[in-house]
PDB file of C-alpha atoms in Angstrom:
ATOM      1  CA  MET J   1     -20.939   6.126   1.130  1.00  0.00           C
ATOM      2  CA  TYR J   2     -19.474   9.562   1.906  1.00  0.00           C
ATOM      3  CA  ASP J   3     -20.653  12.252  -0.521  1.00  0.00           C
ATOM      4  CA  ASP J   4     -17.941  14.680   0.584  1.00  0.00           C
ATOM      5  CA  LEU J   5     -15.107  12.160   0.172  1.00  0.00           C
ATOM      6  CA  LYS J   6     -13.513  12.325  -3.272  1.00  0.00           C
ATOM      7  CA  TYR J   7     -10.946   9.848  -4.529  1.00  0.00           C
ATOM      8  CA  LYS J   8      -8.925   9.583  -7.729  1.00  0.00           C
ATOM      9  CA  SER J   9      -6.172   7.193  -8.799  1.00  0.00           C
ATOM     10  CA  ILE J  10      -3.630   7.155 -11.629  1.00  0.00           C
ATOM     11  CA  LYS J  11      -1.372   4.260 -12.600  1.00  0.00           C
ATOM     12  CA  PRO J  12       2.349   4.913 -13.179  1.00  0.00           C
ATOM     13  CA  SER J  13       4.072   4.817 -16.553  1.00  0.00           C
ATOM     14  CA  LYS J  14       5.468   1.453 -17.648  1.00  0.00           C
ATOM     15  CA  ASN J  15       9.064   2.345 -16.757  1.00  0.00           C
ATOM     16  CA  LEU J  16       8.030   2.958 -13.124  1.00  0.00           C
ATOM     17  CA  SER J  17       5.624   0.031 -12.779  1.00  0.00           C
ATOM     18  CA  ASP J  18       8.184  -2.139 -10.934  1.00  0.00           C
ATOM     19  CA  PHE J  19       8.396   0.465  -8.189  1.00  0.00           C
ATOM     20  CA  VAL J  20       5.102   2.388  -8.041  1.00  0.00           C
ATOM     21  CA  ASP J  21       1.687   0.816  -7.475  1.00  0.00           C
ATOM     22  CA  SER J  22      -0.299   4.003  -8.022  1.00  0.00           C
ATOM     23  CA  PHE J  23      -0.674   7.713  -7.449  1.00  0.00           C
ATOM     24  CA  TRP J  24      -3.884   8.711  -5.715  1.00  0.00           C
ATOM     25  CA  CYS J  25      -5.551  11.639  -4.053  1.00  0.00           C
ATOM     26  CA  MET J  26      -8.290  11.954  -1.481  1.00  0.00           C
ATOM     27  CA  GLU J  27     -10.197  15.031  -0.437  1.00  0.00           C
ATOM     28  CA  ASN J  28     -12.558  15.270   2.515  1.00  0.00           C
ATOM     29  CA  LYS J  29     -14.604  18.356   1.719  1.00  0.00           C
ATOM     30  CA  SER J  30     -16.733  18.149   4.841  1.00  0.00           C
ATOM     31  CA  SER J  31     -16.129  19.823   8.197  1.00  0.00           C
ATOM     32  CA  GLN J  32     -16.285  16.427   9.912  1.00  0.00           C
ATOM     33  CA  THR J  33     -13.369  14.053  10.482  1.00  0.00           C
ATOM     34  CA  ILE J  34     -14.142  10.597   9.114  1.00  0.00           C
ATOM     35  CA  GLU J  35     -13.097   7.850  11.492  1.00  0.00           C
ATOM     36  CA  THR J  36     -11.929   4.624   9.870  1.00  0.00           C
ATOM     37  CA  ILE J  37     -10.334   1.305  10.655  1.00  0.00           C
ATOM     38  CA  GLY J  38      -6.959   1.188   8.952  1.00  0.00           C
ATOM     39  CA  LEU J  39      -6.252  -2.066   7.129  1.00  0.00           C
ATOM     40  CA  PRO J  40      -2.906  -3.244   5.692  1.00  0.00           C
ATOM     41  CA  ASP J  41      -2.554  -3.205   1.905  1.00  0.00           C
ATOM     42  CA  GLY J  42       1.085  -4.162   1.338  1.00  0.00           C
ATOM     43  CA  ARG J  43       2.160  -0.739   0.088  1.00  0.00           C
ATOM     44  CA  ILE J  44       4.550   1.963   1.264  1.00  0.00           C
ATOM     45  CA  ASP J  45       2.903   5.391   1.136  1.00  0.00           C
ATOM     46  CA  LEU J  46       4.535   8.768   0.676  1.00  0.00           C
ATOM     47  CA  SER J  47       1.866  11.376   1.409  1.00  0.00           C
ATOM     48  CA  LEU J  48       1.532  15.108   0.968  1.00  0.00           C
ATOM     49  CA  ILE J  49      -1.297  16.263   3.211  1.00  0.00           C
ATOM     50  CA  LYS J  50      -2.884  19.585   4.008  1.00  0.00           C
ATOM     51  CA  THR J  51      -5.365  20.088   6.834  1.00  0.00           C
ATOM     52  CA  THR J  52      -6.747  23.087   8.667  1.00  0.00           C
ATOM     53  CA  GLU J  53      -4.948  21.954  11.847  1.00  0.00           C
ATOM     54  CA  ASN J  54      -1.520  20.778  10.620  1.00  0.00           C
ATOM     55  CA  CYS J  55      -1.165  22.911   7.495  1.00  0.00           C
ATOM     56  CA  PHE J  56       1.233  21.053   5.186  1.00  0.00           C
ATOM     57  CA  GLN J  57       3.121  17.833   5.949  1.00  0.00           C
ATOM     58  CA  ILE J  58       4.967  15.100   4.075  1.00  0.00           C
ATOM     59  CA  ARG J  59       4.714  11.662   5.645  1.00  0.00           C
ATOM     60  CA  LEU J  60       6.160   8.217   4.954  1.00  0.00           C
ATOM     61  CA  LEU J  61       4.073   5.240   6.085  1.00  0.00           C
ATOM     62  CA  GLY J  62       5.692   1.805   6.263  1.00  0.00           C
ATOM     63  CA  LEU J  63       4.075  -1.591   5.877  1.00  0.00           C
ATOM     64  CA  GLY J  64       1.137  -2.496   8.064  1.00  0.00           C
ATOM     65  CA  THR J  65       0.637  -6.055   9.301  1.00  0.00           C
ATOM     66  CA  HIS J  66      -2.634  -5.638  11.210  1.00  0.00           C
ATOM     67  CA  GLN J  67      -5.467  -3.178  11.636  1.00  0.00           C
ATOM     68  CA  TYR J  68      -4.990   0.027  13.554  1.00  0.00           C
ATOM     69  CA  GLU J  69      -8.002   1.423  15.371  1.00  0.00           C
ATOM     70  CA  LYS J  70      -7.588   5.157  15.053  1.00  0.00           C
ATOM     71  CA  GLY J  71      -7.482   5.734  11.340  1.00  0.00           C
ATOM     72  CA  GLU J  72      -8.793   9.168  10.416  1.00  0.00           C
ATOM     73  CA  ILE J  73      -9.455  11.224   7.315  1.00  0.00           C
ATOM     74  CA  PRO J  74      -9.240  14.781   8.695  1.00  0.00           C
ATOM     75  CA  ALA J  75     -11.968  17.338   8.049  1.00  0.00           C
ATOM     76  CA  ASN J  76     -11.298  19.740   5.168  1.00  0.00           C
ATOM     77  CA  SER J  77      -8.200  17.809   4.158  1.00  0.00           C
ATOM     78  CA  LEU J  78      -6.464  17.136   0.873  1.00  0.00           C
ATOM     79  CA  THR J  79      -3.982  14.287   0.451  1.00  0.00           C
ATOM     80  CA  PHE J  80      -1.829  13.298  -2.519  1.00  0.00           C
ATOM     81  CA  VAL J  81      -0.133   9.915  -2.219  1.00  0.00           C
ATOM     82  CA  ILE J  82       2.478   7.836  -4.009  1.00  0.00           C
ATOM     83  CA  SER J  83       1.909   4.175  -3.145  1.00  0.00           C
ATOM     84  CA  PHE J  84       5.118   2.248  -3.677  1.00  0.00           C
ATOM     85  CA  LYS J  85       5.792  -1.416  -4.281  1.00  0.00           C
ATOM     86  CA  LEU J  86       8.502  -3.027  -2.177  1.00  0.00           C
ATOM     87  CA  PRO J  87      11.402  -2.730  -4.686  1.00  0.00           C
ATOM     88  CA  ALA J  88      11.204   1.054  -4.268  1.00  0.00           C
ATOM     89  CA  THR J  89      12.724   0.651  -0.813  1.00  0.00           C
ATOM     90  CA  GLU J  90      16.072  -0.389  -2.256  1.00  0.00           C
ATOM     91  CA  TYR J  91      15.984   1.256  -5.677  1.00  0.00           C
ATOM     92  CA  VAL J  92      14.225   4.575  -4.979  1.00  0.00           C
ATOM     93  CA  PHE J  93      14.710   5.339  -1.263  1.00  0.00           C
ATOM     94  CA  SER J  94      18.008   3.421  -1.039  1.00  0.00           C
ATOM     95  CA  GLU J  95      17.375   2.497   2.586  1.00  0.00           C
ATOM     96  CA  SER J  96      15.575  -0.023   4.765  1.00  0.00           C
ATOM     97  CA  ILE J  97      12.042   0.621   6.072  1.00  0.00           C
ATOM     98  CA  ALA J  98      12.175  -2.281   8.538  1.00  0.00           C
ATOM     99  CA  ASP J  99      11.783   0.120  11.479  1.00  0.00           C
ATOM    100  CA  LEU J 100       8.542   1.512  10.019  1.00  0.00           C
ATOM    101  CA  ILE J 101       6.439  -1.646  10.434  1.00  0.00           C
ATOM    102  CA  ASN J 102       2.964  -0.484  11.567  1.00  0.00           C
ATOM    103  CA  SER J 103       4.257   3.075  11.866  1.00  0.00           C
ATOM    104  CA  GLY J 104       5.414   6.082   9.899  1.00  0.00           C
ATOM    105  CA  LYS J 105       7.371   9.282  10.153  1.00  0.00           C
ATOM    106  CA  ILE J 106       7.117  12.941   9.169  1.00  0.00           C
ATOM    107  CA  LEU J 107       9.688  13.975   6.578  1.00  0.00           C
ATOM    108  CA  GLU J 108      11.255  17.348   5.863  1.00  0.00           C
ATOM    109  CA  SER J 109       8.698  19.780   4.440  1.00  0.00           C
ATOM    110  CA  ASP J 110      10.733  20.069   1.224  1.00  0.00           C
ATOM    111  CA  PHE J 111      11.398  16.343   0.762  1.00  0.00           C
ATOM    112  CA  TRP J 112      12.076  15.587  -2.925  1.00  0.00           C
ATOM    113  CA  ASP J 113      11.479  19.305  -3.593  1.00  0.00           C
ATOM    114  CA  PHE J 114       7.771  18.938  -2.890  1.00  0.00           C
ATOM    115  CA  ASN J 115       5.859  21.851  -1.374  1.00  0.00           C
ATOM    116  CA  GLU J 116       2.313  22.944  -0.594  1.00  0.00           C
ATOM    117  CA  ASN J 117       1.804  24.274  -4.126  1.00  0.00           C
ATOM    118  CA  ASP J 118       2.059  20.718  -5.456  1.00  0.00           C
ATOM    119  CA  LEU J 119      -1.370  20.067  -3.947  1.00  0.00           C
ATOM    120  CA  LYS J 120      -3.002  22.449  -6.414  1.00  0.00           C
ATOM    121  CA  ASN J 121      -3.045  20.024  -9.356  1.00  0.00           C
ATOM    122  CA  PHE J 122      -3.041  16.240  -9.029  1.00  0.00           C
ATOM    123  CA  GLU J 123      -1.963  15.506 -12.609  1.00  0.00           C
ATOM    124  CA  LEU J 124       1.001  17.892 -12.364  1.00  0.00           C
ATOM    125  CA  PHE J 125       1.927  16.321  -9.032  1.00  0.00           C
ATOM    126  CA  CYS J 126       2.009  12.895 -10.688  1.00  0.00           C
ATOM    127  CA  GLU J 127       4.272  14.234 -13.454  1.00  0.00           C
ATOM    128  CA  LYS J 128       6.643  15.864 -10.975  1.00  0.00           C
ATOM    129  CA  ALA J 129       6.721  12.775  -8.744  1.00  0.00           C
ATOM    130  CA  SER J 130       7.339  10.488 -11.728  1.00  0.00           C
ATOM    131  CA  ALA J 131      10.264  12.604 -12.921  1.00  0.00           C
ATOM    132  CA  LYS J 132      11.765  12.616  -9.423  1.00  0.00           C
ATOM    133  CA  ILE J 133      11.427   8.865  -8.973  1.00  0.00           C
ATOM    134  CA  ASP J 134      12.922   8.252 -12.410  1.00  0.00           C
ATOM    135  CA  SER J 135      15.929  10.418 -11.501  1.00  0.00           C
ATOM    136  CA  LEU J 136      16.533   8.343  -8.363  1.00  0.00           C
ATOM    137  CA  LEU J 137      16.683   5.036 -10.236  1.00  0.00           C
ATOM    138  CA  ILE J 138      20.435   4.969 -10.588  1.00  0.00           C
ATOM    139  CA  LYS J 139      20.831   1.203 -10.966  1.00  0.00           C
ATOM    140  CA  GLU J 140      19.050  -1.610 -12.802  1.00  0.00           C
ATOM    141  CA  ILE J 141      16.816  -3.840 -10.743  1.00  0.00           C
ATOM    142  CA  ASP J 142      18.287  -7.267 -10.036  1.00  0.00           C
ATOM    143  CA  VAL J 143      16.733  -9.820 -12.413  1.00  0.00           C
ATOM    144  CA  ARG J 144      15.939 -12.264  -9.591  1.00  0.00           C
ATOM    145  CA  LYS J 145      14.215  -9.555  -7.552  1.00  0.00           C
ATOM    146  CA  GLN J 146      12.243  -8.320 -10.546  1.00  0.00           C
ATOM    147  CA  LYS J 147      11.052 -11.862 -11.275  1.00  0.00           C
ATOM    148  CA  LEU J 148      10.224 -12.499  -7.620  1.00  0.00           C
ATOM    149  CA  PHE J 149       8.163  -9.351  -7.174  1.00  0.00           C
ATOM    150  CA  ASN J 150       6.367  -9.798 -10.492  1.00  0.00           C
ATOM    151  CA  LEU J 151       5.286 -13.256  -9.335  1.00  0.00           C
ATOM    152  CA  ILE J 152       4.236 -11.959  -5.914  1.00  0.00           C
ATOM    153  CA  TYR J 153       2.112  -9.116  -7.267  1.00  0.00           C
ATOM    154  CA  GLU J 154       0.638 -10.968 -10.234  1.00  0.00           C
ATOM    155  CA  SER J 155      -0.518 -13.802  -7.967  1.00  0.00           C
ATOM    156  CA  ASN J 156      -1.758 -11.469  -5.185  1.00  0.00           C
ATOM    157  CA  GLY J 157       0.530 -13.345  -2.797  1.00  0.00           C
ATOM    158  CA  ALA J 158      -1.109 -16.684  -3.579  1.00  0.00           C
ATOM    159  CA  MET J 159       2.096 -18.551  -4.481  1.00  0.00           C
ATOM    160  CA  SER J 160       4.000 -20.480  -1.818  1.00  0.00           C
ATOM    161  CA  VAL J 161       7.484 -19.467  -0.702  1.00  0.00           C
ATOM    162  CA  LYS J 162       8.838 -22.641  -2.330  1.00  0.00           C
ATOM    163  CA  GLU J 163       7.210 -21.809  -5.679  1.00  0.00           C
ATOM    164  CA  LEU J 164       8.453 -18.240  -5.574  1.00  0.00           C
ATOM    165  CA  SER J 165      11.957 -19.371  -4.728  1.00  0.00           C
ATOM    166  CA  GLU J 166      12.089 -21.948  -7.506  1.00  0.00           C
ATOM    167  CA  GLN J 167      10.658 -19.686 -10.205  1.00  0.00           C
ATOM    168  CA  SER J 168      12.825 -16.688  -9.311  1.00  0.00           C
ATOM    169  CA  HIS J 169      15.956 -18.877  -8.960  1.00  0.00           C
ATOM    170  CA  TRP J 170      16.673 -17.381  -5.552  1.00  0.00           C
ATOM    171  CA  SER J 171      16.904 -19.404  -2.338  1.00  0.00           C
ATOM    172  CA  SER J 172      14.137 -18.948   0.226  1.00  0.00           C
ATOM    173  CA  ARG J 173      16.756 -18.318   2.894  1.00  0.00           C
ATOM    174  CA  GLN J 174      18.274 -15.436   0.925  1.00  0.00           C
ATOM    175  CA  ILE J 175      14.827 -14.056   0.112  1.00  0.00           C
ATOM    176  CA  ASN J 176      13.769 -13.997   3.758  1.00  0.00           C
ATOM    177  CA  ARG J 177      17.040 -12.398   4.802  1.00  0.00           C
ATOM    178  CA  TYR J 178      16.422  -9.690   2.209  1.00  0.00           C
ATOM    179  CA  PHE J 179      12.794  -9.192   3.298  1.00  0.00           C
ATOM    180  CA  ASN J 180      13.634  -8.915   6.982  1.00  0.00           C
ATOM    181  CA  GLN J 181      16.531  -6.551   6.298  1.00  0.00           C
ATOM    182  CA  TYR J 182      14.654  -4.153   4.040  1.00  0.00           C
ATOM    183  CA  PHE J 183      11.003  -4.526   5.031  1.00  0.00           C
ATOM    184  CA  GLY J 184      10.940  -5.947   8.553  1.00  0.00           C
ATOM    185  CA  LEU J 185       8.875  -9.065   7.846  1.00  0.00           C
ATOM    186  CA  SER J 186       9.139 -12.438   6.119  1.00  0.00           C
ATOM    187  CA  LEU J 187       8.106 -13.221   2.550  1.00  0.00           C
ATOM    188  CA  LYS J 188       5.310 -15.467   3.828  1.00  0.00           C
ATOM    189  CA  ALA J 189       3.939 -12.698   6.047  1.00  0.00           C
ATOM    190  CA  TYR J 190       3.986 -10.234   3.152  1.00  0.00           C
ATOM    191  CA  CYS J 191       2.208 -12.656   0.838  1.00  0.00           C
ATOM    192  CA  SER J 192      -0.498 -13.086   3.495  1.00  0.00           C
ATOM    193  CA  ILE J 193      -1.060  -9.321   3.474  1.00  0.00           C
ATOM    194  CA  LEU J 194      -1.419  -9.222  -0.316  1.00  0.00           C
ATOM    195  CA  ARG J 195      -3.821 -12.160  -0.258  1.00  0.00           C
ATOM    196  CA  PHE J 196      -5.806 -10.379   2.451  1.00  0.00           C
ATOM    197  CA  ARG J 197      -5.909  -7.194   0.354  1.00  0.00           C
ATOM    198  CA  ALA J 198      -7.203  -9.112  -2.679  1.00  0.00           C
ATOM    199  CA  SER J 199      -9.820 -10.841  -0.524  1.00  0.00           C
ATOM    200  CA  LEU J 200     -11.153  -7.499   0.729  1.00  0.00           C
ATOM    201  CA  GLU J 201     -12.431  -6.667  -2.731  1.00  0.00           C
ATOM    202  CA  HIS J 202     -14.366  -9.938  -2.802  1.00  0.00           C
ATOM    203  CA  ILE J 203     -15.673  -9.431   0.731  1.00  0.00           C
ATOM    204  CA  ALA J 204     -16.894  -5.924  -0.175  1.00  0.00           C
ATOM    205  CA  LYS J 205     -19.097  -7.613  -2.808  1.00  0.00           C
ATOM    206  CA  GLY J 206     -20.511 -10.044  -0.266  1.00  0.00           C
ATOM    207  CA  LYS J 207     -18.356 -13.019  -1.290  1.00  0.00           C
ATOM    208  CA  LEU J 208     -17.634 -14.400   2.161  1.00  0.00           C
ATOM    209  CA  PHE J 209     -15.729 -17.463   1.013  1.00  0.00           C
ATOM    210  CA  PRO J 210     -12.125 -17.896  -0.174  1.00  0.00           C
ATOM    211  CA  GLU J 211     -11.350 -16.906  -3.767  1.00  0.00           C
ATOM    212  CA  GLU J 212      -7.602 -16.602  -3.243  1.00  0.00           C
ATOM    213  CA  ASN J 213      -5.211 -19.415  -2.298  1.00  0.00           C
ATOM    214  CA  PHE J 214      -6.638 -20.450   1.076  1.00  0.00           C
ATOM    215  CA  SER J 215      -6.762 -24.136   1.946  1.00  0.00           C
ATOM    216  CA  ASP J 216     -10.375 -24.010   3.142  1.00  0.00           C
ATOM    217  CA  GLN J 217     -13.065 -21.799   4.696  1.00  0.00           C
ATOM    218  CA  THR J 218     -11.595 -22.149   8.189  1.00  0.00           C
ATOM    219  CA  HIS J 219      -8.162 -21.039   7.002  1.00  0.00           C
ATOM    220  CA  PHE J 220      -9.742 -18.115   5.157  1.00  0.00           C
ATOM    221  CA  ILE J 221     -11.643 -16.893   8.219  1.00  0.00           C
ATOM    222  CA  LYS J 222      -8.606 -17.357  10.484  1.00  0.00           C
ATOM    223  CA  GLU J 223      -6.302 -15.332   8.212  1.00  0.00           C
ATOM    224  CA  ILE J 224      -8.820 -12.511   7.700  1.00  0.00           C
ATOM    225  CA  LYS J 225      -9.410 -12.301  11.461  1.00  0.00           C
ATOM    226  CA  LYS J 226      -5.651 -12.386  12.189  1.00  0.00           C
ATOM    227  CA  ILE J 227      -4.885  -9.398   9.962  1.00  0.00           C
ATOM    228  CA  SER J 228      -8.040  -7.314  10.272  1.00  0.00           C
ATOM    229  CA  GLY J 229      -9.236  -8.221  13.758  1.00  0.00           C
ATOM    230  CA  SER J 230     -12.668  -8.951  12.269  1.00  0.00           C
ATOM    231  CA  LEU J 231     -14.508 -11.824  10.640  1.00  0.00           C
ATOM    232  CA  PRO J 232     -15.271 -11.587   6.892  1.00  0.00           C
ATOM    233  CA  LYS J 233     -18.961 -11.085   7.729  1.00  0.00           C
ATOM    234  CA  GLU J 234     -18.122  -8.146  10.006  1.00  0.00           C
ATOM    235  CA  LEU J 235     -15.967  -6.528   7.334  1.00  0.00           C
ATOM    236  CA  PHE J 236     -18.794  -6.830   4.813  1.00  0.00           C
ATOM    237  CA  GLN J 237     -21.350  -5.384   7.217  1.00  0.00           C
ATOM    238  CA  ASN J 238     -19.104  -2.363   7.839  1.00  0.00           C
ATOM    239  CA  LYS J 239     -17.807  -1.934   4.274  1.00  0.00           C
ATOM    240  CA  ASN J 240     -19.525   1.441   3.904  1.00  0.00           C
ATOM    241  CA  ASP J 241     -18.895   2.562   7.455  1.00  0.00           C
ATOM    242  CA  ARG J 242     -15.528   2.384   9.199  1.00  0.00           C
ATOM    243  CA  PHE J 243     -13.718   0.039   6.822  1.00  0.00           C
ATOM    244  CA  ILE J 244     -12.754   1.997   3.731  1.00  0.00           C
ATOM    245  CA  LEU J 245     -11.117   0.141   0.867  1.00  0.00           C
ATOM    246  CA  LEU J 246      -9.680   2.832  -1.397  1.00  0.00           C
ATOM    247  CA  SER J 247      -9.776   0.701  -4.509  1.00  0.00           C
ATOM    248  CA  ALA J 248     -13.521   0.308  -4.038  1.00  0.00           C
ATOM    249  CA  LEU J 249     -14.129   4.045  -4.113  1.00  0.00           C
ATOM    250  CA  SER J 250     -15.158   5.604  -7.384  1.00  0.00           C
ATOM    251  CA  SER J 251     -12.608   7.887  -9.015  1.00  0.00           C
ATOM    252  CA  LYS J 252     -13.975  11.394  -9.421  1.00  0.00           C
TER     253      LYS J 252
END
């Protein structure tokens, strides 16, 4: 793939697993910017990034619902990221991210007491970030929400809204009101993104048929095209070119 692109991922401790998907870092050691096609993955990313052009920045990226053309991994860049699950919006950030659909924002350069020195050691960054997140968890997660999100993530979005509502003992109307208020999209739309993300790993292996909860091949192709702008075959053909699935990269 890209010899100068290094990627590493660490899972959170058990007490943070309801709120954090993973910590990961990426370093582009080459002098060339790598152009990519950005694809939605259902996560909220808080990034510390250092490049030769922009020095040090902290960015918050909201949920994506479709591909964006001008994804880039800057030349000679180093990025440390906390990828959050949706409950972090309410319980860690304590605010809605509905206005960050398909967009992001630059935060204060000392957000959460982070600074450029935190990019020197990935493991220490993960420890510092974990301690900060833990300190922000000032209330217990609602049992219904915990059940709902566990079902969503464990099924990769394959369960229907009706099933999720019944098993979490929370009405679909209330769930969708909550989703639109905090995240800017419906539960069904979010589940489609997670199912798409899970399908990408199959597509990268050349499995161009539905393995998640799609009704048939036509439905599978339609949903993949709707979110990515490309057919499954096109994604597979470009899997080592513009389409970069982070989870498919080796950790080094």
